[in-house]
Amino acid sequence: MSPAIESFAWPLSRVGEALEAIARATRVQVDAPPPPAHADLEDAARTLGLEVESLHVRYADIDAMLGSVAPALLRISMTSRSAEQRVVALLDTRGKSARIIASDHAVRTVPLAAIHDALCVDAERAHGARIESLVARIPLSSEERLRARAALLRERVSTLSLDAGWALRVSPATSFLHQLRSAGIIRMLGAMSAAHAASFALSLIAWWVIGRGALSGHLDRGWLYAWVLLLVTFIPIRVLATWWQGFASVLIGLRLKRRMLLGALNMSADAVRGQGTGQLLGRVIEVDAVEELTMRGGFASLVALVELALAIPVLALGPSGVASVATFLTWLAFAAFLVRRFAHRWLAWSSSRIAMTNDMVEGMLGHRTRVAQEDPSHWHDAEDSALATYAESTRHLDRTNMLIVGLLPRGWLLLGFASIAPSFVAGTSSPDRLAVGIAGVLLARNSLVRLTTGITSLIGAFAAWKHAAPLFHAAGRAEPAASSRRPSTNDSSPDAAVGQGTALLDAHHLAFRYRDEGNLVLRDASFRVRYRDRILVEGPSGSGKSTLGSVLVGLRDANSGLVLLNGLDRKSVGTQAWRHAIAMAPQFHENHVLSETLAFNLLMGRSWPPRRDDLREAETICRELGLGPLLERMPGGLMQRVGETGWQLSHGERSRVYMARALLQGAELVILDETFASLDPETQAQALRCAIQRAPTLMVIAHP
Ligand SMILES: Nc1ncnc2c1ncn2[C@@H]1O[C@H](COP(=O)(O)OP(=O)(O)OP(=O)(O)O)[C@@H](O)[C@H]1O
């Protein structure tokens, strides 16, 4: 390894500082306060507006990874085994070189190959000696020996996996503008607008060159060459503008999708349940429309505005400057009136369309009930009336759209030429001014064509946005969870030195009702859960046991009262850290087996892909819960696909998968809500033994 890389790298103990340096260099959160010294890497990154993704990569793929992973913290191997491990703060890569932030905070450029070598030192150390002795036995020149050694080493380690460190991504929860800025998209849009303006300016000059020659009746060779040259220059500029536009739209679309996905995950469980599947599906469908229409409309409108801004001074330079500009501005006012009307109609049309989607999905879900309970002659009444409303609003919309698309550009062409016609007829203006006047009219017409397409798409995007916005805003609610860490009995720091008898969770006078005017489900509930407690919560059906569980775990907020975890409320701890500390296996009807492998379903609380240790632990817990025979029966074992499209787990098997999933989260308190109800007495006893043994603190909710 090049010693320079090692000396530029940060010791592992300063990895938080390296993270902060990258956040500042990439301008993610310039004003963010430094993360608390005790925060782990994931929490610290979140405070800085970044997401951390562990990098596990095969040696054969290291080059490909280096080309696309920046910014990242790369864990390099040390030349001396005793030295402290170090990380390279990779800022970005350009061709064969990379910019890194050295541990003295200076930005340095190093060869990418040096970082590659630094990542491979351990593998070389492990296998190099054997390969060396093998190559030494073959009669080769020294150059051939080097090549053979490198090829054999590559072959030997190519399938091995390397824990390469962490990729850093701007969190989709940070301000969207911030995300665009840090990805360089704003700069790209600026360059695109400048390229469009340059291409319009070129086309105007080209028009002036050819137009004045044609109108004055003599076109010499020099002017003709100039005209051809202008047209040729126009092509690369236009290609560049289109390329930037396409690239920016892909990057913006990607960020929009990630933001919406986070928003969907951040929505509260009750909000999701309250809205119903139809509404939610409608929102998700609208996300696509927002993306599609914003891209199409946004770029077209941006280009149209550049054209408009150029058209007005060009019109003013024409033969009837003031009259032409005044006519154009009046026409624009008329266009604004039509567009406003179109916007109203689109909103009405889009609401009835979305209502129909919602009703259709809800109707499909409740189809069997309808078949069983409704008189067949009334099955389609609601759909007929919704269709009639939809058809009516479509008719209104189409009429205004026809006026906008058909009348606005053509009407202007007539008015524009009419405004310069008097000076043309009277022959009072020079050919130069006449050429410029005609160019102005045509340019203004082009801007109107583009503006009508752009604005109609933007209105569509706005209507779709009204439905998708809750998802977008929900993403912004991701709270900075770095204010505290997970409480852990394994933690050796003094404030976490806990043992049996220490309070883990305190509930003070909890009250909860589902609806403002509804009955209290929890009333003045106060209790304490200590570390290592094993608690049984019993009560009749409907008495509020599951509700209590969901309040403790942080799925619902109590209307009054307080829950404290190690003396801190949820706001101070942070939702993320709270959920790390308290895990629940909800009741059967609120829990799900996803269509994925069994391992995925078990290890949902851990990083994916799983490490070997995670898989081993998952299998051990499954066997302790009596799922051993099932693992033997399933051809894929832990990697067997389960869920709707896979192996259908029985009721009792599923409840133990939920239990294992909760136990595998490494939480301090595990709440099992009626998880044992579906098990036979022998399996029940076995599963309970496992839960008691595995959960640091356990709360079991059950019927008496
Ligand atoms: N989303 C909701 N909106 C209104 N009321 C609800 C809602 N969810 C639950 N409830 C009501 O709150 C009360 C407590 O429900 P909860 O599920 O907590 O009871 P439980 O003790 O766990 O019952 P069981 O033992 O039958 O599972 C019940 O009367 C239930 O009908």
XYZ file of C-alpha atoms and ligand atoms in Angstrom:
735
model
C 0.000 0.000 0.000
C 1.207 3.489 -0.694
C 2.217 4.870 2.731
C 0.678 8.245 1.714
C -2.848 6.823 1.860
C -2.247 5.401 5.319
C -0.911 8.726 6.564
C -3.878 10.648 5.085
C -6.431 8.266 6.591
C -8.308 8.867 9.841
C -7.870 6.593 12.855
C -11.087 4.682 13.565
C -11.468 6.589 16.844
C -11.890 9.826 14.782
C -14.414 8.383 12.320
C -17.106 10.820 13.566
C -14.814 13.749 12.738
C -14.187 12.313 9.258
C -17.941 11.989 8.762
C -18.464 15.614 9.754
C -15.689 16.740 7.392
C -17.401 14.938 4.492
C -20.800 16.407 5.424
C -19.334 19.913 5.382
C -17.346 19.388 2.183
C -20.430 18.090 0.363
C -22.422 21.000 1.810
C -25.097 18.692 3.149
C -25.664 20.446 6.460
C -23.380 23.390 6.772
C -25.099 24.736 9.896
C -25.726 21.416 11.625
C -24.429 21.241 15.178
C -21.731 18.598 15.612
C -23.201 15.221 16.595
C -22.927 14.294 20.281
C -19.611 12.658 21.083
C -21.291 9.429 22.228
C -23.535 9.017 19.158
C -22.871 5.941 17.022
C -22.004 6.406 13.340
C -25.564 5.917 12.102
C -27.022 8.419 14.579
C -24.217 10.925 14.002
C -24.783 10.711 10.240
C -28.506 11.323 10.698
C -27.815 14.558 12.621
C -25.687 15.690 9.708
C -28.415 14.895 7.159
C -26.671 11.763 5.868
C -27.537 8.093 5.665
C -24.967 5.394 6.271
C -24.940 2.188 4.272
C -22.517 -0.622 5.175
C -20.359 -1.662 2.256
C -19.831 -5.380 1.796
C -18.145 -5.987 -1.514
C -16.371 -8.844 -3.261
C -12.714 -8.186 -4.025
C -13.480 -8.607 -7.739
C -15.947 -5.700 -7.534
C -13.770 -3.216 -5.650
C -12.903 -1.183 -8.770
C -16.544 -0.887 -9.804
C -17.472 0.110 -6.258
C -14.765 2.782 -6.076
C -16.044 4.346 -9.283
C -19.522 4.957 -7.919
C -19.446 4.888 -4.131
C -18.304 8.426 -3.215
C -18.787 10.032 -0.776
C -17.778 7.206 1.541
C -15.685 6.232 4.521
C -13.485 3.327 3.432
C -11.934 1.058 6.015
C -8.381 0.352 4.872
C -6.053 -2.415 5.986
C -2.906 -1.351 7.785
C 0.605 -2.295 6.672
C 1.484 -3.030 10.277
C -0.850 -5.454 12.055
C -0.543 -3.636 15.375
C -1.514 -0.195 14.054
C -5.003 1.187 14.762
C -7.442 0.670 11.904
C -7.991 3.704 9.694
C -10.597 5.042 7.309
C -10.190 7.032 4.123
C -12.693 9.896 3.740
C -13.452 9.640 0.025
C -15.022 12.832 -1.322
C -15.369 12.102 -5.025
C -13.665 10.406 -7.947
C -12.618 11.722 -11.355
C -11.306 9.207 -13.870
C -8.352 7.441 -12.291
C -7.945 9.782 -9.346
C -9.906 10.503 -6.207
C -10.263 13.458 -3.874
C -10.019 12.567 -0.217
C -10.159 14.604 2.984
C -6.995 13.865 4.914
C -6.946 13.646 8.699
C -5.536 17.215 8.819
C -8.763 18.308 7.001
C -6.883 19.172 3.783
C -8.439 17.952 0.537
C -5.930 15.869 -1.435
C -5.978 14.142 -4.800
C -4.665 10.564 -4.828
C -4.667 7.785 -7.438
C -7.733 5.543 -7.196
C -5.393 2.561 -7.544
C -3.714 3.518 -4.243
C -7.063 3.286 -2.435
C -7.736 -0.032 -4.175
C -4.393 -1.370 -2.933
C -5.043 -0.071 0.564
C -8.322 -1.988 0.687
C -6.595 -5.214 -0.443
C -3.613 -5.329 1.909
C -5.198 -7.862 4.272
C -6.094 -10.237 1.452
C -2.596 -9.945 0.019
C -1.133 -10.667 3.420
C -3.314 -13.742 3.862
C -2.692 -15.297 0.452
C 0.400 -13.536 -0.892
C 3.008 -15.770 0.738
C 1.596 -19.032 -0.668
C 1.249 -17.559 -4.135
C 4.771 -16.172 -3.862
C 6.232 -19.601 -3.134
C 4.187 -21.143 -5.946
C 5.359 -18.564 -8.494
C 8.955 -18.885 -7.282
C 8.984 -22.524 -8.428
C 8.171 -21.593 -12.030
C 10.995 -20.328 -14.265
C 9.780 -16.831 -15.216
C 11.331 -13.433 -15.828
C 10.851 -10.978 -12.972
C 8.226 -9.030 -14.927
C 6.306 -12.210 -15.800
C 6.553 -13.308 -12.167
C 4.962 -10.052 -11.013
C 2.146 -10.406 -13.551
C 1.559 -14.067 -12.669
C 1.534 -13.238 -8.952
C -1.009 -10.448 -9.451
C -3.243 -12.653 -11.658
C -3.141 -15.595 -9.240
C -3.849 -13.339 -6.283
C -6.753 -11.744 -8.102
C -8.125 -15.180 -8.934
C -7.671 -16.418 -5.373
C -9.420 -13.536 -3.572
C -11.967 -12.464 -6.199
C -14.893 -14.245 -4.558
C -14.000 -13.280 -0.983
C -16.064 -10.557 0.622
C -14.645 -7.400 2.170
C -16.193 -5.171 4.829
C -15.156 -2.002 3.032
C -16.685 0.632 5.329
C -19.686 2.878 4.760
C -21.238 4.636 1.794
C -22.739 8.018 2.703
C -25.898 9.303 1.070
C -27.761 12.559 1.562
C -30.815 11.612 3.585
C -34.116 11.963 1.695
C -35.486 13.556 4.876
C -33.385 16.717 4.444
C -34.803 19.707 2.560
C -35.387 18.811 -1.094
C -33.624 21.956 -2.294
C -30.653 20.956 -0.200
C -30.615 17.547 -1.838
C -30.727 19.092 -5.304
C -27.959 21.514 -4.432
C -25.646 18.920 -2.929
C -26.104 16.654 -5.967
C -25.117 19.562 -8.254
C -28.562 19.545 -9.915
C -29.175 23.272 -9.413
C -25.879 24.007 -11.158
C -26.884 21.625 -13.941
C -30.223 23.422 -14.395
C -28.422 26.775 -14.526
C -26.057 25.463 -17.205
C -29.010 24.034 -19.121
C -30.838 27.400 -19.106
C -27.673 29.181 -20.242
C -27.233 26.667 -23.090
C -30.855 27.158 -24.167
C -30.448 30.951 -24.071
C -27.249 30.662 -26.140
C -28.935 28.433 -28.707
C -31.857 30.900 -29.032
C -29.458 33.799 -29.404
C -27.618 31.876 -32.151
C -30.826 31.032 -33.974
C -31.869 34.701 -33.789
C -28.580 35.899 -35.238
C -28.824 33.198 -37.950
C -32.322 34.422 -38.772
C -31.164 38.029 -38.894
C -28.227 37.130 -41.201
C -30.360 35.208 -43.702
C -33.481 37.370 -43.323
C -31.819 40.729 -43.983
C -30.079 39.282 -47.072
C -33.330 37.845 -48.442
C -35.336 41.000 -47.753
C -32.726 43.370 -49.240
C -32.384 41.142 -52.327
C -28.615 40.433 -52.177
C -26.998 37.604 -50.255
C -23.227 37.426 -50.691
C -21.150 34.300 -50.080
C -19.598 35.615 -46.826
C -23.003 36.046 -45.150
C -24.045 32.607 -46.366
C -20.955 31.034 -44.761
C -21.672 32.931 -41.551
C -25.214 31.588 -41.577
C -24.051 27.968 -42.064
C -21.441 28.394 -39.311
C -24.097 29.685 -36.912
C -26.362 26.709 -37.644
C -23.496 24.246 -37.118
C -22.539 25.870 -33.785
C -26.176 25.665 -32.768
C -26.164 21.814 -32.882
C -23.648 20.953 -30.092
C -25.099 23.618 -27.807
C -28.592 22.186 -28.269
C -27.310 18.621 -27.728
C -25.584 19.723 -24.532
C -28.738 21.430 -23.245
C -30.843 18.339 -23.964
C -28.273 16.076 -22.329
C -28.252 18.203 -19.137
C -32.038 18.238 -19.151
C -32.273 14.437 -19.395
C -29.597 13.899 -16.769
C -31.159 16.388 -14.342
C -34.612 14.828 -14.767
C -33.259 11.348 -13.936
C -31.476 12.678 -10.836
C -34.479 14.695 -9.650
C -36.842 11.745 -10.263
C -34.598 9.454 -8.240
C -34.563 11.831 -5.296
C -38.302 12.385 -5.484
C -38.948 8.629 -5.390
C -36.628 8.089 -2.426
C -38.322 10.943 -0.569
C -41.801 9.555 -1.245
C -40.745 6.078 -0.166
C -39.415 7.451 3.107
C -42.656 9.426 3.509
C -44.725 6.266 3.040
C -42.630 4.525 5.699
C -42.907 7.503 8.052
C -46.690 7.759 7.997
C -48.219 6.830 11.308
C -49.876 3.417 11.493
C -53.223 4.982 12.420
C -53.081 7.453 9.505
C -52.430 4.553 7.125
C -55.271 2.509 8.591
C -57.636 5.491 8.667
C -57.135 6.354 4.999
C -57.762 2.908 3.626
C -55.976 1.084 0.836
C -57.691 2.963 -1.994
C -56.559 6.415 -0.846
C -53.029 5.251 -0.211
C -52.766 3.528 -3.567
C -54.139 6.708 -5.149
C -51.403 8.759 -3.466
C -48.696 6.380 -4.652
C -50.025 6.468 -8.228
C -50.055 10.270 -8.116
C -46.343 10.281 -7.206
C -45.569 9.016 -10.700
C -47.769 11.696 -12.227
C -46.024 14.408 -10.168
C -42.637 13.216 -11.361
C -43.603 12.784 -15.006
C -45.544 16.018 -15.350
C -43.144 18.167 -13.314
C -40.219 17.058 -15.454
C -42.050 17.576 -18.720
C -43.794 20.782 -17.683
C -40.969 22.233 -15.611
C -38.349 22.036 -18.338
C -40.709 23.159 -21.092
C -41.825 26.153 -18.988
C -38.245 27.051 -18.080
C -37.234 27.049 -21.752
C -40.430 28.924 -22.675
C -39.652 31.640 -20.129
C -36.151 32.065 -21.576
C -37.717 32.372 -25.045
C -40.348 34.803 -23.793
C -37.724 36.997 -22.166
C -35.803 37.085 -25.460
C -38.882 37.602 -27.635
C -39.973 40.880 -25.989
C -36.769 42.908 -26.712
C -36.600 41.399 -30.211
C -40.189 42.506 -30.879
C -39.300 45.954 -29.554
C -36.467 46.199 -32.122
C -38.881 45.360 -34.968
C -40.549 47.897 -37.317
C -43.543 48.607 -35.010
C -41.756 47.963 -31.733
C -44.140 49.445 -29.150
C -47.304 48.219 -30.928
C -45.936 44.675 -31.279
C -44.859 44.491 -27.618
C -48.219 45.886 -26.418
C -50.122 43.361 -28.584
C -48.011 40.524 -27.255
C -48.488 41.549 -23.608
C -52.269 41.797 -24.103
C -52.250 38.347 -25.667
C -50.269 37.030 -22.711
C -52.899 38.422 -20.317
C -55.564 36.569 -22.317
C -53.413 33.407 -22.116
C -53.193 33.797 -18.322
C -56.986 33.998 -18.122
C -57.385 30.783 -20.151
C -54.724 28.970 -18.140
C -56.412 29.921 -14.854
C -59.679 28.521 -16.105
C -57.929 25.375 -17.263
C -56.326 24.957 -13.827
C -59.730 25.053 -12.085
C -61.153 22.505 -14.470
C -58.152 20.224 -14.201
C -58.418 20.205 -10.389
C -62.088 19.206 -10.599
C -61.321 16.541 -13.221
C -58.404 15.136 -11.275
C -60.414 14.939 -8.025
C -63.147 12.914 -9.707
C -60.535 10.652 -11.347
C -58.801 9.977 -8.036
C -62.100 9.420 -6.247
C -62.898 6.787 -8.884
C -59.540 5.028 -8.305
C -60.174 5.021 -4.546
C -63.678 3.651 -4.927
C -62.512 1.004 -7.371
C -59.809 -0.309 -5.016
C -62.114 -0.225 -1.988
C -64.814 -1.899 -4.112
C -62.406 -4.658 -5.173
C -61.469 -5.278 -1.540
C -65.083 -5.415 -0.447
C -66.274 -7.256 -3.537
C -67.328 -10.435 -1.731
C -69.367 -8.486 0.808
C -71.074 -6.679 -2.040
C -71.814 -9.904 -3.868
C -73.304 -11.372 -0.713
C -75.231 -8.396 0.581
C -76.184 -5.988 -2.204
C -79.071 -6.235 -4.623
C -77.410 -6.971 -8.041
C -79.541 -4.312 -9.724
C -77.778 -1.634 -7.610
C -74.244 -3.002 -7.841
C -73.082 -0.366 -10.339
C -75.138 2.670 -9.278
C -72.225 4.418 -7.603
C -69.853 3.683 -10.514
C -72.384 5.022 -13.051
C -72.791 8.273 -11.186
C -69.003 8.656 -10.701
C -68.478 7.992 -14.429
C -71.067 10.600 -15.378
C -69.323 13.244 -13.195
C -65.989 12.260 -14.683
C -67.252 12.475 -18.274
C -68.740 15.915 -17.619
C -65.535 17.330 -16.128
C -63.490 15.775 -18.968
C -65.701 17.585 -21.500
C -65.118 20.955 -19.777
C -61.424 20.329 -19.536
C -61.040 19.352 -23.205
C -62.835 22.465 -24.345
C -60.463 24.798 -22.495
C -57.474 22.717 -23.546
C -58.459 23.095 -27.194
C -58.570 26.873 -26.784
C -55.153 26.920 -25.129
C -53.364 24.603 -27.546
C -55.182 25.633 -30.716
C -55.941 29.332 -30.332
C -53.089 30.846 -28.325
C -50.118 30.283 -30.719
C -52.085 30.665 -33.970
C -53.999 33.707 -32.758
C -50.732 35.377 -31.826
C -49.225 34.642 -35.251
C -52.088 36.549 -36.883
C -51.946 39.437 -34.401
C -48.141 39.611 -34.464
C -47.921 39.827 -38.264
C -50.815 42.273 -38.275
C -48.832 44.531 -35.919
C -45.841 44.763 -38.324
C -47.890 44.684 -41.555
C -48.467 48.504 -41.796
C -44.742 49.343 -41.947
C -44.154 46.466 -44.403
C -46.939 47.672 -46.699
C -45.885 51.292 -46.417
C -42.224 50.291 -47.002
C -41.116 52.598 -44.182
C -38.764 50.234 -42.422
C -35.381 48.819 -43.401
C -35.022 45.103 -44.323
C -32.929 44.649 -41.146
C -35.726 45.820 -38.873
C -38.316 43.863 -40.839
C -36.246 40.669 -40.464
C -35.872 41.268 -36.735
C -39.640 41.955 -36.408
C -40.553 38.691 -38.158
C -38.028 36.814 -36.006
C -39.612 38.338 -32.899
C -43.112 37.220 -33.920
C -41.898 33.674 -34.645
C -39.890 33.500 -31.444
C -42.889 34.681 -29.408
C -45.046 32.061 -31.140
C -42.537 29.332 -30.262
C -42.472 30.465 -26.660
C -46.283 30.320 -26.554
C -46.355 26.766 -27.981
C -43.826 25.631 -25.393
C -45.494 27.549 -22.595
C -48.912 26.008 -23.282
C -47.446 22.477 -23.198
C -45.370 23.277 -20.132
C -48.065 25.039 -18.145
C -50.702 22.366 -18.785
C -48.260 19.711 -17.542
C -47.397 21.838 -14.510
C -51.072 22.231 -13.652
C -51.427 18.450 -13.887
C -48.392 18.094 -11.615
C -49.904 20.561 -9.138
C -53.196 18.634 -9.023
C -51.328 15.352 -8.518
C -49.118 17.037 -5.935
C -52.115 17.928 -3.768
C -52.678 14.198 -3.314
C -49.063 13.081 -3.064
C -47.865 15.947 -0.815
C -48.670 14.188 2.503
C -46.132 11.494 1.578
C -43.515 14.120 0.685
C -44.058 16.028 3.948
C -44.153 12.861 6.039
C -40.555 12.204 4.922
C -39.480 15.531 6.406
C -40.796 14.435 9.787
C -37.901 12.019 10.232
C -36.489 13.243 13.484
C -32.849 13.549 14.364
C -32.454 10.490 16.494
C -28.917 11.219 17.502
C -29.857 12.901 20.730
C -29.493 9.665 22.578
C -28.269 6.158 22.176
C -29.825 2.826 22.667
C -29.814 1.828 26.292
C -27.826 -1.333 26.587
C -26.736 -3.459 29.468
C -23.645 -4.411 27.482
C -22.546 -0.814 27.370
C -19.596 -0.278 29.632
C -20.055 3.454 30.172
C -21.019 4.447 33.718
C -24.496 5.852 33.012
C -25.535 2.628 31.344
C -24.293 0.346 34.085
C -27.631 -1.222 34.831
C -28.725 -4.411 36.426
C -31.744 -6.159 37.868
C -33.920 -3.733 39.824
C -32.919 -0.601 37.877
C -35.903 1.160 36.277
C -36.040 0.652 32.509
C -39.458 2.079 31.735
C -41.730 4.339 33.782
C -45.342 5.037 32.845
C -46.976 7.983 34.619
C -50.752 8.482 34.499
C -51.171 7.356 30.895
C -54.450 8.123 29.163
C -55.338 7.200 25.594
C -58.445 7.371 23.410
C -58.642 6.537 19.709
C -60.968 9.393 18.780
C -61.447 12.818 20.344
C -64.967 12.034 21.450
C -64.318 8.322 22.113
C -64.010 6.490 25.434
C -60.722 6.318 27.250
C -59.037 2.994 26.452
C -56.190 3.684 28.897
C -56.988 5.652 32.039
C -54.432 6.841 34.598
C -52.091 3.916 33.931
C -48.923 4.154 36.053
C -46.333 1.421 36.502
C -42.624 0.707 36.378
C -40.752 -1.944 34.373
C -37.331 -2.823 35.769
C -34.410 -4.371 33.921
C -34.678 -8.180 33.825
C -38.383 -8.121 34.772
C -40.639 -10.820 33.309
C -44.138 -9.341 33.252
C -47.498 -10.865 32.336
C -50.191 -8.372 31.290
C -53.630 -9.966 31.538
C -57.101 -8.574 31.003
C -60.404 -9.272 29.310
C -60.855 -8.812 25.592
C -60.995 -5.150 24.593
C -59.541 -3.910 27.883
C -56.675 -2.095 26.139
C -53.706 -4.477 26.465
C -52.584 -4.149 22.803
C -53.175 -0.407 22.932
C -50.866 -0.185 25.945
C -48.235 -2.201 24.065
C -48.430 0.139 21.066
C -48.047 3.224 23.312
C -45.031 1.719 25.083
C -43.347 0.773 21.833
C -43.967 4.270 20.385
C -46.478 3.379 17.662
C -49.071 5.628 19.300
C -48.787 8.751 21.455
C -50.651 8.861 24.768
C -53.166 11.719 25.019
C -51.776 12.561 28.434
C -49.244 11.169 30.859
C -45.657 10.246 30.258
C -43.589 7.199 29.326
C -39.916 7.431 30.254
C -37.168 5.141 29.032
C -34.201 5.287 31.377
C -35.652 8.546 32.687
C -36.029 10.206 29.264
C -39.168 10.761 27.188
C -39.457 9.678 23.534
C -38.685 13.113 22.150
C -35.390 13.264 24.006
C -34.494 9.676 23.174
C -35.538 9.921 19.498
C -38.056 7.580 17.867
C -35.372 5.528 16.193
C -33.441 4.845 19.397
C -36.716 4.220 21.268
C -37.697 1.542 18.789
C -34.272 -0.019 19.028
C -34.767 -0.294 22.770
C -38.329 -1.664 22.788
C -39.430 -4.294 20.267
C -42.907 -5.753 19.985
C -44.411 -8.738 18.217
C -47.887 -7.280 17.554
C -51.000 -9.409 17.535
C -51.524 -11.819 14.692
C -53.884 -9.650 12.636
C -51.493 -6.691 12.807
C -48.360 -8.615 11.889
C -47.175 -9.827 8.500
C -44.967 -12.372 6.805
C -43.528 -10.631 3.745
C -43.067 -12.436 0.430
C -39.342 -12.891 0.911
C -36.957 -15.425 2.373
C -37.487 -16.661 5.916
C -34.132 -15.077 6.843
C -35.322 -11.688 5.577
C -38.492 -11.988 7.622
C -36.522 -12.881 10.724
C -33.743 -10.306 10.384
C -35.820 -7.277 9.467
C -34.379 -5.358 12.408
C -30.794 -5.883 11.242
C -28.748 -4.815 8.251
C -29.284 -6.578 4.941
C -27.648 -8.584 3.362
C -27.177 -10.541 6.578
C -23.839 -11.366 8.113
C -22.997 -14.987 8.811
C -23.371 -14.382 12.576
C -26.874 -12.954 12.103
C -27.956 -16.016 10.137
C -26.463 -18.328 12.738
C -28.277 -16.535 15.558
C -31.573 -16.548 13.628
C -31.305 -20.282 13.092
C -30.466 -20.934 16.763
C -33.486 -18.946 17.956
C -35.747 -20.708 15.440
C -34.595 -24.087 16.769
C -35.081 -22.945 20.372
C -38.648 -21.967 19.457
C -39.277 -25.452 18.047
C -38.985 -24.455 14.381
C -36.101 -26.900 13.763
C -38.263 -29.541 12.007
C -39.698 -26.821 9.748
C -36.193 -25.670 8.745
C -35.331 -29.278 7.914
C -38.480 -29.704 5.806
C -38.042 -26.507 3.803
C -35.686 -27.158 0.846
C -34.142 -23.690 1.134
C -33.837 -23.699 4.936
C -33.475 -20.110 6.131
C -33.316 -18.982 2.511
C -36.694 -20.548 1.699
C -39.128 -18.056 0.220
C -42.173 -17.647 2.463
C -45.276 -15.435 2.428
C -48.084 -15.171 -0.104
C -46.046 -16.442 -3.046
C -43.885 -18.909 -1.136
C -44.072 -21.577 1.541
C -47.319 -21.117 3.440
C -46.467 -21.077 7.147
C -49.036 -22.459 9.576
C -50.636 -20.238 12.218
C -48.363 -21.535 14.978
C -45.240 -21.340 12.793
C -46.034 -17.789 11.880
C -46.478 -16.725 15.498
C -43.037 -18.138 16.306
C -41.509 -16.320 13.327
C -42.967 -13.077 14.751
C -41.526 -13.963 18.140
C -38.082 -14.720 16.679
C -38.214 -11.463 14.693
C -38.818 -9.479 17.902
C -36.156 -11.371 19.866
C -33.599 -10.837 17.077
C -33.917 -7.068 17.257
C -31.541 -6.900 20.195
C -34.022 -4.723 22.114
C -33.833 -4.178 25.848
C -37.556 -4.778 26.333
C -39.467 -7.314 24.223
C -43.278 -7.200 24.233
C -45.074 -10.291 22.925
C -48.753 -9.617 22.243
C -50.810 -12.837 22.349
C -48.017 -14.670 20.554
C -48.532 -17.918 22.426
C -52.277 -18.276 21.846
C -51.960 -20.438 18.736
C -49.454 -22.951 20.145
C -50.074 -26.390 21.675
C -49.112 -26.614 25.392
C -45.769 -28.328 24.770
C -44.623 -25.892 22.057
C -45.982 -23.017 24.156
C -43.767 -24.015 27.089
C -40.747 -24.402 24.796
C -41.336 -20.982 23.150
C -41.865 -19.298 26.514
C -38.610 -20.793 27.825
C -36.793 -19.342 24.824
C -38.385 -15.892 25.261
C -37.582 -15.814 28.994
C -34.013 -16.826 28.319
C -33.414 -14.544 25.332
C -35.231 -11.284 26.127
C -33.307 -9.012 28.506
C -36.659 -7.730 29.835
C -39.930 -9.375 28.817
C -43.589 -8.339 28.789
C -46.113 -10.950 27.672
C -49.673 -9.868 26.854
C -52.209 -12.676 27.144
C -55.782 -13.500 28.033
C -56.363 -14.762 31.547
N -58.402 2.167 15.700
C -59.324 2.099 16.676
N -60.302 3.000 16.737
C -61.216 2.965 17.716
N -61.213 2.042 18.697
C -60.266 1.107 18.685
C -59.265 1.083 17.681
N -58.451 0.051 17.930
C -58.904 -0.547 19.071
N -60.006 0.084 19.505
C -60.777 -0.262 20.688
O -59.947 -0.059 21.822
C -60.271 -1.043 22.807
C -59.008 -1.722 23.276
O -58.491 -2.495 22.222
P -57.229 -3.436 22.409
O -56.953 -4.090 21.119
O -56.147 -2.623 23.011
O -57.778 -4.466 23.489
P -57.121 -5.831 23.989
O -57.196 -5.799 25.465
O -55.771 -6.012 23.401
O -58.139 -6.852 23.377
P -57.929 -8.400 22.959
O -57.541 -9.137 24.185
O -59.246 -8.811 22.425
O -56.854 -8.383 21.910
C -61.245 -1.999 22.171
O -62.546 -1.677 22.655
C -61.151 -1.718 20.692
O -62.379 -1.920 20.033
